[in-house]
CSV table of C-alpha atoms and ligand atoms in Angstrom, one decimal:
chain,number,residue,atom,x,y,z
E,1,MET,CA,110.7,130.5,34.7
E,2,LYS,CA,113.7,130.4,37.1
E,3,LYS,CA,111.3,129.4,39.8
E,4,ILE,CA,110.0,126.5,37.8
E,5,LYS,CA,113.5,125.4,37.0
E,6,ILE,CA,114.4,125.3,40.6
E,7,LEU,CA,111.2,123.5,41.5
E,8,LEU,CA,111.9,120.9,38.7
E,9,LEU,CA,115.4,120.5,40.0
E,10,ILE,CA,114.1,119.9,43.6
E,11,ALA,CA,111.6,117.4,42.3
E,12,LEU,CA,114.3,115.6,40.3
E,13,ILE,CA,116.6,115.4,43.3
E,14,SER,CA,113.7,114.2,45.5
E,15,VAL,CA,112.8,111.5,43.0
E,16,ASN,CA,116.4,110.4,42.8
E,17,TYR,CA,116.7,110.5,46.6
E,18,ILE,CA,113.5,108.3,46.9
E,19,TYR,CA,114.8,105.9,44.3
E,20,ALA,CA,118.2,105.8,46.1
E,21,GLN,CA,116.4,105.1,49.3
E,22,ASP,CA,114.2,102.5,47.7
E,23,ASP,CA,117.2,100.9,46.2
E,24,PHE,CA,119.1,100.9,49.5
E,25,GLU,CA,116.1,99.5,51.3
E,26,THR,CA,115.6,96.8,48.7
E,27,LYS,CA,119.2,95.7,48.9
E,28,LEU,CA,119.2,95.8,52.7
E,29,LEU,CA,116.1,93.7,53.0
E,30,ALA,CA,117.1,91.2,50.3
E,31,LYS,CA,120.1,90.1,52.3
E,32,PHE,CA,118.3,90.7,55.6
E,33,HIS,CA,116.0,87.8,54.7
E,34,SER,CA,119.0,85.7,53.5
E,35,ILE,CA,120.2,85.4,57.2
E,36,THR,CA,118.6,82.2,58.3
E,37,SER,CA,118.7,80.1,61.4
E,38,GLU,CA,119.1,76.9,59.3
E,39,GLU,CA,122.4,78.1,57.8
E,40,MET,CA,123.6,79.5,61.1
E,41,MET,CA,122.9,76.1,62.8
E,42,THR,CA,125.1,74.3,60.2
E,43,TRP,CA,127.9,76.7,61.2
E,44,MET,CA,127.2,76.2,64.9
E,45,GLU,CA,127.3,72.4,64.5
E,46,LYS,CA,130.6,72.6,62.5
E,47,LEU,CA,132.3,74.7,65.2
E,48,CYS,CA,131.0,72.3,67.9
E,49,SER,CA,132.0,69.1,66.0
E,50,PRO,CA,134.6,66.6,67.4
E,51,GLU,CA,137.2,67.7,64.8
E,52,TYR,CA,137.6,71.0,66.7
E,53,ASN,CA,137.6,69.3,70.1
E,54,GLY,CA,136.4,72.3,72.1
E,55,ARG,CA,138.6,74.8,70.3
E,56,LEU,CA,141.1,75.3,73.2
E,57,SER,CA,143.6,78.1,72.3
E,58,GLY,CA,147.0,76.7,71.4
E,59,THR,CA,145.7,73.4,70.1
E,60,PRO,CA,145.8,72.3,66.4
E,61,GLU,CA,142.1,71.8,66.6
E,62,TYR,CA,141.6,75.5,67.5
E,63,ILE,CA,143.7,76.5,64.5
E,64,ALA,CA,141.7,74.2,62.3
E,65,SER,CA,138.5,76.0,63.4
E,66,ALA,CA,140.1,79.4,62.7
E,67,GLU,CA,141.1,78.2,59.2
E,68,TRP,CA,137.5,77.1,58.6
E,69,VAL,CA,136.2,80.6,59.6
E,70,ALA,CA,138.9,82.3,57.4
E,71,GLU,CA,137.8,80.1,54.4
E,72,LYS,CA,134.2,81.3,54.8
E,73,LEU,CA,135.3,85.0,54.9
E,74,LYS,CA,137.4,84.5,51.8
E,75,LYS,CA,134.5,82.8,50.0
E,76,TRP,CA,132.2,85.8,50.9
E,77,GLY,CA,134.7,88.3,49.5
E,78,ILE,CA,135.8,89.7,52.9
E,79,LEU,CA,139.4,90.9,52.8
E,80,PRO,CA,142.2,89.4,55.0
E,81,GLY,CA,143.2,91.8,57.8
E,82,GLY,CA,145.8,89.7,59.7
E,83,ASP,CA,149.6,89.3,59.5
E,84,ASN,CA,151.3,89.6,56.1
E,85,GLY,CA,148.1,89.6,54.0
E,86,THR,CA,146.6,86.6,55.7
E,87,TYR,CA,143.5,86.3,57.9
E,88,PHE,CA,145.5,85.4,60.9
E,89,GLN,CA,147.1,87.3,63.7
E,90,TRP,CA,149.3,84.9,65.7
E,91,PHE,CA,150.5,84.8,69.3
E,92,ASP,CA,152.1,82.2,71.6
E,93,SER,CA,149.6,80.1,73.4
E,94,PRO,CA,151.0,77.3,75.5
E,95,TYR,CA,148.4,74.9,76.8
E,96,THR,CA,147.8,71.8,78.8
E,97,ALA,CA,146.0,68.8,77.3
E,98,VAL,CA,143.9,67.1,80.0
E,99,ASN,CA,144.0,63.5,78.8
E,100,ASP,CA,141.3,62.1,81.1
E,101,ILE,CA,139.1,63.1,84.0
E,102,GLY,CA,141.7,62.1,86.6
E,103,SER,CA,140.3,61.5,90.1
E,104,LEU,CA,139.8,63.0,93.6
E,105,ALA,CA,139.6,60.8,96.7
E,106,LEU,CA,139.4,61.2,100.5
E,107,ARG,CA,140.9,58.8,102.9
E,108,ILE,CA,138.5,58.3,105.9
E,109,SER,CA,140.1,56.8,109.0
E,110,GLN,CA,138.1,54.1,110.8
E,111,PRO,CA,138.1,53.7,114.6
E,112,ASP,CA,140.2,50.4,114.2
E,113,SER,CA,142.8,52.6,112.5
E,114,SER,CA,142.1,51.1,109.1
E,115,SER,CA,140.8,53.5,106.4
E,116,ILE,CA,138.4,53.6,103.6
E,117,ILE,CA,138.7,55.6,100.4
E,118,LYS,CA,135.9,57.8,99.2
E,119,ASN,CA,136.0,58.5,95.4
E,120,TYR,CA,134.3,61.6,94.1
E,121,THR,CA,132.3,61.8,90.9
E,122,TYR,CA,133.0,63.9,87.8
E,123,PRO,CA,131.7,66.5,87.0
E,124,ASP,CA,129.4,67.4,89.9
E,125,GLU,CA,131.8,66.8,92.8
E,126,TYR,CA,135.1,67.5,91.3
E,127,TYR,CA,136.5,68.9,88.0
E,128,PRO,CA,140.1,68.3,86.8
E,129,GLY,CA,142.3,71.4,86.9
E,130,MET,CA,143.0,72.4,83.3
E,131,ASN,CA,146.6,73.5,83.9
E,132,SER,CA,147.4,70.8,86.5
E,133,GLY,CA,150.8,69.2,86.6
E,134,ASN,CA,150.8,65.5,85.6
E,135,GLY,CA,150.8,62.9,88.3
E,136,GLU,CA,149.4,62.1,91.7
E,137,ILE,CA,149.6,63.6,95.2
E,138,THR,CA,148.4,62.2,98.5
E,139,ALA,CA,148.7,64.6,101.3
E,140,GLU,CA,147.0,66.5,104.1
E,141,VAL,CA,144.6,69.3,103.2
E,142,VAL,CA,145.4,72.7,104.6
E,143,PHE,CA,142.8,75.4,104.6
E,144,VAL,CA,144.3,78.7,103.5
E,145,GLY,CA,141.3,81.0,103.3
E,146,PHE,CA,141.6,83.0,100.1
E,147,GLY,CA,145.2,82.0,99.4
E,148,VAL,CA,146.4,85.6,99.6
E,149,THR,CA,149.7,87.1,100.7
E,150,ALA,CA,149.4,90.9,100.8
E,151,PRO,CA,152.1,92.5,103.0
E,152,GLU,CA,151.0,96.0,102.2
E,153,LEU,CA,147.5,95.1,103.4
E,154,ASP,CA,148.9,93.4,106.5
E,155,TYR,CA,147.2,90.2,105.4
E,156,ASP,CA,148.7,86.7,104.8
E,157,ASP,CA,146.7,83.5,104.6
E,158,TYR,CA,150.0,81.5,104.7
E,159,LYS,CA,151.4,83.2,107.8
E,160,GLY,CA,152.6,80.7,110.4
E,161,ILE,CA,151.4,77.7,108.6
E,162,ASP,CA,153.4,75.0,106.8
E,163,VAL,CA,152.0,73.9,103.4
E,164,LYS,CA,155.2,72.3,102.0
E,165,GLY,CA,154.2,69.1,100.2
E,166,LYS,CA,150.6,69.6,101.3
E,167,ILE,CA,147.3,70.2,99.5
E,168,VAL,CA,146.0,73.7,100.0
E,169,LEU,CA,142.3,74.4,100.0
E,170,VAL,CA,141.6,77.8,98.5
E,171,ASN,CA,138.5,80.0,98.1
E,172,ARG,CA,137.8,82.3,95.2
E,173,ASP,CA,137.8,86.1,95.6
E,174,VAL,CA,139.3,88.0,98.4
E,175,PRO,CA,138.5,89.0,102.0
E,176,HIS,CA,137.1,92.4,100.8
E,177,SER,CA,133.7,91.6,99.3
E,178,ASN,CA,132.4,94.7,97.7
E,179,PRO,CA,133.9,95.5,94.2
E,180,ARG,CA,132.0,98.8,94.2
E,181,ASP,CA,134.0,100.1,97.3
E,182,PRO,CA,137.1,102.1,96.4
E,183,GLU,CA,139.0,100.1,99.0
E,184,TYR,CA,138.4,97.0,97.0
E,185,LYS,CA,140.9,98.2,94.3
E,186,LYS,CA,143.8,97.4,96.7
E,187,TRP,CA,142.6,93.7,96.6
E,188,VAL,CA,141.9,93.3,92.9
E,189,SER,CA,145.3,91.8,91.9
E,190,TYR,CA,144.8,89.0,94.5
E,191,CYS,CA,141.5,87.9,93.0
E,192,TYR,CA,143.0,86.1,90.0
E,193,HIS,CA,143.3,82.4,89.7
E,194,GLN,CA,146.8,82.8,88.3
E,195,TYR,CA,147.9,84.7,91.3
E,196,LYS,CA,146.4,82.2,93.8
E,197,LEU,CA,148.1,79.2,92.1
E,198,GLU,CA,151.4,81.0,91.9
E,199,ASN,CA,151.3,81.9,95.5
E,200,ALA,CA,150.5,78.3,96.5
E,201,VAL,CA,153.5,77.1,94.5
E,202,LYS,CA,155.7,79.8,96.1
E,203,HIS,CA,154.8,78.4,99.5
E,204,GLY,CA,155.7,74.9,98.4
E,205,ALA,CA,152.2,73.4,98.1
E,206,ALA,CA,152.0,70.2,96.1
E,207,GLY,CA,148.2,70.2,95.6
E,208,PHE,CA,145.6,72.9,95.0
E,209,LEU,CA,141.9,72.4,95.6
E,210,TYR,CA,139.8,75.2,94.3
E,211,ILE,CA,136.5,75.7,96.1
E,212,ASP,CA,133.5,76.2,93.7
E,213,GLY,CA,135.9,75.1,90.9
E,214,ILE,CA,133.4,72.9,89.0
E,215,GLY,CA,133.8,73.8,85.3
E,216,ALA,CA,136.7,74.0,82.9
E,217,ASN,CA,139.0,76.9,83.5
E,218,PRO,CA,142.1,77.2,81.3
E,219,ASN,CA,142.8,80.7,82.6
E,220,ILE,CA,145.2,79.7,85.3
E,221,SER,CA,148.9,79.5,85.6
E,222,TYR,CA,150.8,76.3,85.0
E,223,ASP,CA,153.5,74.7,87.2
E,224,PRO,CA,154.4,71.1,86.8
E,225,SER,CA,155.0,70.7,90.5
E,226,ILE,CA,151.4,71.2,91.6
E,227,MET,CA,148.3,69.0,91.1
E,228,VAL,CA,145.2,71.1,90.6
E,229,CYS,CA,141.5,70.2,91.1
E,230,GLY,CA,138.2,72.1,91.4
E,231,ILE,CA,135.8,70.9,94.0
E,232,GLY,CA,132.0,71.2,94.6
E,233,PRO,CA,130.0,71.2,97.8
E,234,GLN,CA,130.3,67.4,98.8
E,235,PRO,CA,134.1,67.1,99.1
E,236,LEU,CA,134.1,70.5,100.8
E,237,ALA,CA,131.6,69.3,103.4
E,238,ASP,CA,133.6,66.1,103.9
E,239,ILE,CA,136.8,68.1,104.5
E,240,PHE,CA,135.0,70.3,107.2
E,241,SER,CA,133.2,67.4,108.8
E,242,GLY,CA,134.0,66.9,112.4
E,243,LEU,CA,135.7,70.4,112.6
E,244,ASN,CA,132.7,72.1,114.2
E,245,THR,CA,132.7,74.8,111.5
E,246,THR,CA,132.0,75.3,107.8
E,247,ASN,CA,133.8,77.0,105.0
E,248,THR,CA,131.1,79.7,104.9
E,249,GLU,CA,131.4,80.4,108.6
E,250,VAL,CA,135.2,80.7,108.4
E,251,THR,CA,135.3,82.9,105.3
E,252,ASP,CA,132.5,85.1,106.7
E,253,LYS,CA,134.6,85.7,109.8
E,254,ILE,CA,137.7,86.5,107.6
E,255,LYS,CA,135.6,89.0,105.7
E,256,LYS,CA,134.5,90.7,108.8
E,257,THR,CA,137.8,90.9,110.6
E,258,PHE,CA,140.3,90.9,107.7
E,259,LYS,CA,142.3,88.3,109.9
E,260,PRO,CA,143.4,85.1,108.2
E,261,ALA,CA,142.1,81.8,109.8
E,262,SER,CA,144.2,79.1,108.1
E,263,PHE,CA,144.5,75.6,109.7
E,264,SER,CA,145.4,72.0,108.9
E,265,THR,CA,142.2,70.0,108.4
E,266,GLY,CA,143.7,66.6,109.3
E,267,LYS,CA,142.0,65.2,106.2
E,268,ILE,CA,144.1,63.2,103.7
E,269,MET,CA,143.2,63.5,100.0
E,270,THR,CA,144.5,62.2,96.7
E,271,ILE,CA,144.5,64.2,93.5
E,272,LYS,CA,145.3,62.3,90.3
E,273,ALA,CA,145.8,64.3,87.1
E,274,ASN,CA,146.8,63.0,83.6
E,275,THR,CA,148.0,66.0,81.6
E,276,THR,CA,150.5,66.8,78.9
E,277,ARG,CA,152.0,70.3,78.6
E,278,HIS,CA,152.4,71.9,75.2
E,279,PRO,CA,154.7,74.9,75.5
E,280,GLU,CA,154.8,75.1,71.7
E,281,GLY,CA,151.1,76.0,71.4
E,282,ARG,CA,150.1,78.9,69.1
E,283,GLY,CA,146.9,80.8,69.0
E,284,CYS,CA,145.4,83.3,66.6
E,285,ASN,CA,142.8,85.9,65.8
E,286,VAL,CA,140.9,85.7,62.5
E,287,VAL,CA,140.7,89.2,61.1
E,288,GLY,CA,138.6,90.1,58.0
E,289,TYR,CA,137.3,93.4,56.8
E,290,ILE,CA,135.1,95.1,54.2
E,291,GLU,CA,136.9,98.2,53.0
E,292,GLY,CA,134.8,101.4,53.0
E,293,ALA,CA,134.0,102.9,49.6
E,294,ASP,CA,134.1,106.6,50.7
E,295,PRO,CA,137.6,108.1,50.0
E,296,VAL,CA,137.7,109.7,53.5
E,297,LEU,CA,135.4,107.6,55.7
E,298,LYS,CA,137.1,104.3,54.5
E,299,ASN,CA,139.9,105.2,57.0
E,300,GLU,CA,137.4,104.9,59.8
E,301,ALA,CA,136.4,101.4,61.1
E,302,ILE,CA,133.8,99.7,63.2
E,303,ILE,CA,134.9,96.4,64.8
E,304,ILE,CA,132.5,93.6,65.5
E,305,GLY,CA,134.2,90.8,67.5
E,306,GLY,CA,133.7,87.8,69.7
E,307,HIS,CA,135.9,85.0,70.9
E,308,LEU,CA,136.2,81.9,68.7
E,309,ASP,CA,138.1,79.8,71.2
E,310,ALA,CA,136.5,77.7,74.0
E,311,VAL,CA,137.7,75.7,77.0
E,312,GLY,CA,138.7,72.5,75.2
E,313,THR,CA,138.5,69.2,77.0
E,314,ALA,CA,139.1,68.4,80.6
E,315,GLY,CA,138.6,64.6,80.2
E,316,LYS,CA,135.3,65.3,78.4
E,317,THR,CA,135.0,67.9,75.6
E,318,VAL,CA,133.2,71.2,76.3
E,319,ASN,CA,132.0,72.2,72.8
E,320,GLY,CA,131.4,75.8,73.7
E,321,ALA,CA,128.2,76.3,71.7
E,322,LEU,CA,126.8,79.2,73.8
E,323,ASP,CA,130.3,80.2,75.0
E,324,ASN,CA,131.1,81.3,72.3
E,325,ALA,CA,130.3,79.7,69.0
E,326,SER,CA,127.1,81.7,69.4
E,327,GLY,CA,128.9,85.0,69.1
E,328,ALA,CA,131.2,83.8,66.3
E,329,VAL,CA,128.2,82.5,64.3
E,330,ASP,CA,126.2,85.7,64.9
E,331,ILE,CA,129.1,87.7,63.4
E,332,MET,CA,129.4,85.2,60.5
E,333,GLY,CA,125.7,85.7,59.7
E,334,ALA,CA,126.0,89.5,59.6
E,335,ALA,CA,129.4,89.4,57.8
E,336,LYS,CA,128.1,87.3,54.9
E,337,ALA,CA,125.0,89.5,54.5
E,338,MET,CA,127.1,92.7,54.6
E,339,ALA,CA,129.6,91.4,52.1
E,340,GLN,CA,126.9,90.4,49.6
E,341,SER,CA,124.3,93.1,50.0
E,342,GLY,CA,125.5,95.2,47.2
E,343,ILE,CA,125.3,98.3,49.5
E,344,LYS,CA,128.6,100.2,49.3
E,345,LEU,CA,129.6,100.9,52.9
E,346,LYS,CA,131.2,104.3,53.4
E,347,ARG,CA,133.2,103.2,56.5
E,348,SER,CA,135.3,100.0,56.8
E,349,VAL,CA,134.0,97.2,59.0
E,350,VAL,CA,136.3,94.7,60.7
E,351,PHE,CA,135.1,91.2,61.6
E,352,LEU,CA,137.3,90.0,64.5
E,353,PHE,CA,137.2,86.3,65.6
E,354,ILE,CA,139.2,86.4,68.8
E,355,GLY,CA,141.5,83.7,70.0
E,356,GLY,CA,142.8,83.0,73.6
E,357,GLU,CA,139.9,84.6,75.5
E,358,GLU,CA,139.4,81.7,77.8
E,359,THR,CA,143.2,81.4,78.5
E,360,GLY,CA,143.5,85.0,79.6
E,361,LEU,CA,142.1,87.5,77.0
E,362,HIS,CA,145.2,87.1,74.8
E,363,GLY,CA,143.8,87.7,71.3
E,364,SER,CA,141.9,90.9,72.2
E,365,ARG,CA,145.1,92.2,73.9
E,366,LEU,CA,147.0,91.6,70.8
E,367,TYR,CA,144.5,93.2,68.4
E,368,ALA,CA,144.0,96.3,70.7
E,369,ARG,CA,147.8,96.8,70.5
E,370,LYS,CA,148.2,96.0,66.9
E,371,PRO,CA,145.0,97.1,65.2
E,372,LEU,CA,144.2,96.9,61.5
E,373,PHE,CA,142.9,100.5,61.7
E,374,PRO,CA,144.4,103.0,64.1
E,375,LYS,CA,142.6,103.3,67.4
E,376,GLU,CA,141.9,107.0,66.8
E,377,ASN,CA,140.0,106.0,63.6
E,378,THR,CA,138.0,103.2,65.2
E,379,ILE,CA,134.4,104.2,65.9
E,380,THR,CA,133.8,101.3,68.4
E,381,PHE,CA,134.6,97.7,69.3
E,382,ILE,CA,131.4,95.7,69.7
E,383,ASN,CA,131.7,92.4,71.6
E,384,LEU,CA,129.6,89.3,71.5
E,385,ASP,CA,130.1,86.7,74.2
E,386,MET,CA,127.4,84.1,74.9
E,387,VAL,CA,124.8,85.7,72.6
E,388,GLY,CA,122.5,82.8,71.7
E,389,ASN,CA,120.1,82.1,74.5
E,390,GLY,CA,117.0,84.0,75.4
E,391,THR,CA,114.2,86.0,73.8
E,392,GLY,CA,115.1,89.6,74.1
E,393,LEU,CA,118.0,91.8,72.9
E,394,ALA,CA,120.3,94.0,74.9
E,395,VAL,CA,123.0,96.4,73.8
E,396,ASN,CA,125.3,98.3,76.0
E,397,ALA,CA,127.6,101.2,75.2
E,398,SER,CA,130.2,102.8,77.4
E,399,ALA,CA,129.1,106.3,78.4
E,400,PRO,CA,129.2,108.9,76.9
E,401,TYR,CA,128.8,107.1,73.6
E,402,LYS,CA,125.2,106.1,74.2
E,403,GLN,CA,124.1,107.5,70.8
E,404,LEU,CA,125.7,104.4,69.2
E,405,LEU,CA,122.9,102.4,70.7
E,406,THR,CA,120.4,104.1,68.5
E,407,TYR,CA,121.5,102.2,65.4
E,408,PHE,CA,120.6,98.9,67.1
E,409,GLU,CA,117.4,100.2,68.7
E,410,GLU,CA,116.2,101.4,65.3
E,411,ALA,CA,117.1,98.1,63.6
E,412,ASN,CA,115.1,96.3,66.2
E,413,THR,CA,112.1,98.7,66.1
E,414,LYS,CA,111.9,98.7,62.3
E,415,TYR,CA,112.6,95.1,61.3
E,416,ILE,CA,113.0,92.7,64.3
E,417,HIS,CA,110.5,93.6,67.0
E,418,ARG,CA,112.0,91.8,70.0
E,419,PRO,CA,112.0,93.2,73.5
E,420,PHE,CA,115.0,95.6,73.5
E,421,ARG,CA,117.0,97.0,76.3
E,422,GLY,CA,119.6,99.7,75.5
E,423,SER,CA,121.7,100.8,78.4
E,424,ALA,CA,124.9,102.6,79.3
E,425,PRO,CA,127.4,102.1,80.7
E,426,GLU,CA,128.5,98.5,80.2
E,427,PRO,CA,128.0,96.0,82.9
E,428,LEU,CA,131.2,95.2,85.0
E,429,ASP,CA,132.5,91.9,86.1
E,430,PHE,CA,133.5,91.0,89.7
E,431,TYR,CA,136.8,92.7,89.2
E,432,GLY,CA,135.0,96.0,88.4
E,433,ARG,CA,136.1,95.7,84.8
E,434,PRO,CA,134.1,95.6,81.5
E,435,ARG,CA,133.5,91.9,80.8
E,436,SER,CA,135.5,89.6,78.6
E,437,ASP,CA,137.4,91.0,75.6
E,438,THR,CA,135.9,94.5,75.9
E,439,TYR,CA,138.3,94.9,78.8
E,440,ASN,CA,141.4,95.0,76.6
E,441,PHE,CA,139.7,97.6,74.3
E,442,SER,CA,138.2,99.9,76.9
E,443,SER,CA,141.4,99.9,79.0
E,444,THR,CA,143.4,101.0,76.0
E,445,GLY,CA,141.0,103.8,75.1
E,446,TYR,CA,138.6,102.4,72.6
E,447,ARG,CA,134.9,103.0,72.7
E,448,THR,CA,133.4,99.7,73.5
E,449,MET,CA,129.9,98.1,73.2
E,450,SER,CA,128.5,94.7,73.9
E,451,ILE,CA,125.5,92.8,72.8
E,452,PHE,CA,123.6,90.4,75.1
E,453,THR,CA,120.3,88.5,74.9
E,454,THR,CA,117.8,88.6,77.8
E,455,SER,CA,115.0,86.6,79.4
E,456,GLY,CA,113.5,83.2,78.6
E,457,TYR,CA,116.9,81.4,79.0
E,458,LYS,CA,117.4,77.7,78.4
E,459,LYS,CA,119.7,75.9,80.9
E,460,VAL,CA,123.3,77.2,80.7
E,461,TYR,CA,126.2,74.7,80.8
E,462,TYR,CA,128.8,77.3,81.6
E,463,HIS,CA,132.3,75.7,80.8
E,464,LEU,CA,130.7,72.3,81.2
E,465,PRO,CA,130.0,69.3,79.0
E,466,GLY,CA,126.5,69.9,77.6
E,467,ASP,CA,127.3,73.3,76.1
E,468,ASP,CA,126.3,71.8,72.7
E,469,PRO,CA,124.3,73.2,69.8
E,470,ASP,CA,121.0,72.1,71.4
E,471,ALA,CA,121.8,74.4,74.3
E,472,VAL,CA,121.5,77.5,72.2
E,473,THR,CA,118.3,79.2,70.9
E,474,ILE,CA,119.0,79.5,67.2
E,475,ASP,CA,116.2,81.9,66.3
E,476,ILE,CA,117.4,84.6,68.7
E,477,MET,CA,120.8,84.2,67.1
E,478,GLU,CA,119.3,84.8,63.7
E,479,ASP,CA,117.8,88.0,65.0
E,480,VAL,CA,121.1,89.1,66.6
E,481,ALA,CA,122.8,88.6,63.3
E,482,LYS,CA,120.0,90.6,61.5
E,483,MET,CA,120.2,93.4,64.1
E,484,ILE,CA,124.0,93.6,63.6
E,485,TYR,CA,123.7,93.6,59.9
E,486,VAL,CA,121.2,96.5,59.8
E,487,ALA,CA,122.8,98.5,62.6
E,488,LEU,CA,126.4,98.2,61.2
E,489,THR,CA,125.3,99.0,57.6
E,490,ASN,CA,123.6,102.2,58.9
E,491,MET,CA,126.5,103.1,61.2
E,492,ALA,CA,129.0,102.6,58.5
E,493,ASN,CA,127.0,104.8,56.1
E,494,ASP,CA,126.0,107.6,58.5
E,495,THR,CA,127.8,110.8,57.4
E,496,GLU,CA,126.5,112.6,60.5
E,497,LEU,CA,128.3,110.3,62.9
E,498,LYS,CA,131.3,112.1,64.4
E,499,PHE,CA,133.4,111.9,67.5
M,501,ZN,ZN1,133.0,83.5,76.7
């Protein structure tokens, strides 16, 4: 009799379990199918519309886009996780409005001592500097290698050369060319655009030409005294014409010898920039969360994040569809479904729309320092940056937390069936750091992950006009949102998951 009772009890528990599982699966799939590329495309188009003007951090248009995202979160029943019970986490974000495309011209002397002016074309030959001073400079161009002054490395591109009132011509990167070499670490702080511009200002330069600088880049210092412009191959070739050498030849030699090779080029150029500085600019993160339902596990959080800001307008607006409305819209798709699935999540899930990424990773730095849930209780920060182009899925996790990949892999295997690549550790950028906003989380001790898409890419307009909704692949975005939805639901509910 006792045995039968036990058997009955086991049967009852099993049936309940199966029902519970069925119920879970039914709810999960109902909202899984509610994530559609049609709806996601309407959000994409909204974020890329003229009213947000390229969502440059600091601008009123960026703030308007953040308010629009917050309104959606509120509508879906996602709780505010920002300052003072709002969805917003604010920070100072001074910015420079670039009012038109400006111009770049070369004065070519003729044998009869007259001269002709060669004007360059936007955006292939030159690109206006996004933090340029306002005005015009005509001066001689001085080549200063990598624009680095590093006394402790016995290296100075400005040594013995006068650049006061001149235009400096500067390469990206540093003389050391292997980021994987431990020696490279000594050079890292000289890689940054900010440093290079500040060093040019310190030496009295009045103009700054950045080689391979085609594309909007607001992540650079501002000084009203210097006109800044990015240049492509044609003006570079013109500057070196008649000098019996090329930029590649000179920089290769510097890289081999670690000896600077700066010189006056004898070429006269004019940079015109029409900019307005806005020191009063403010930026923000949008923070929303679903509170966990388990009395203990609710104190643990999973963060899914991506930057909402883009590079604004440098004469012409860069709408930032792929970079990174795609990431923001992927998160929105998953957030809406999670908020409405009816599945009670045990852990809390934070949806983080990051501001100020393009101007220097400001929003992620702020959140990592002032998190909604303590770092110790945060399972992981998952970043999405440019996740809307391609046909395959890729998820990375910083070792040794590779097991976090399994939630994504399972979601794909069970419901999505795309080519999937899971790998650890995370890919690094040229500075040897985790890419984009993951840097601020991993460097302060969070476990970080990132989601990418792979293969079958459409043309990428990186920081260029043309990064519009038709440059993204909306059906891979739908699948990314679905993968996040399933993986995060399971991760939030997994009682076995412990660190
Ligand atoms: Zn980005």
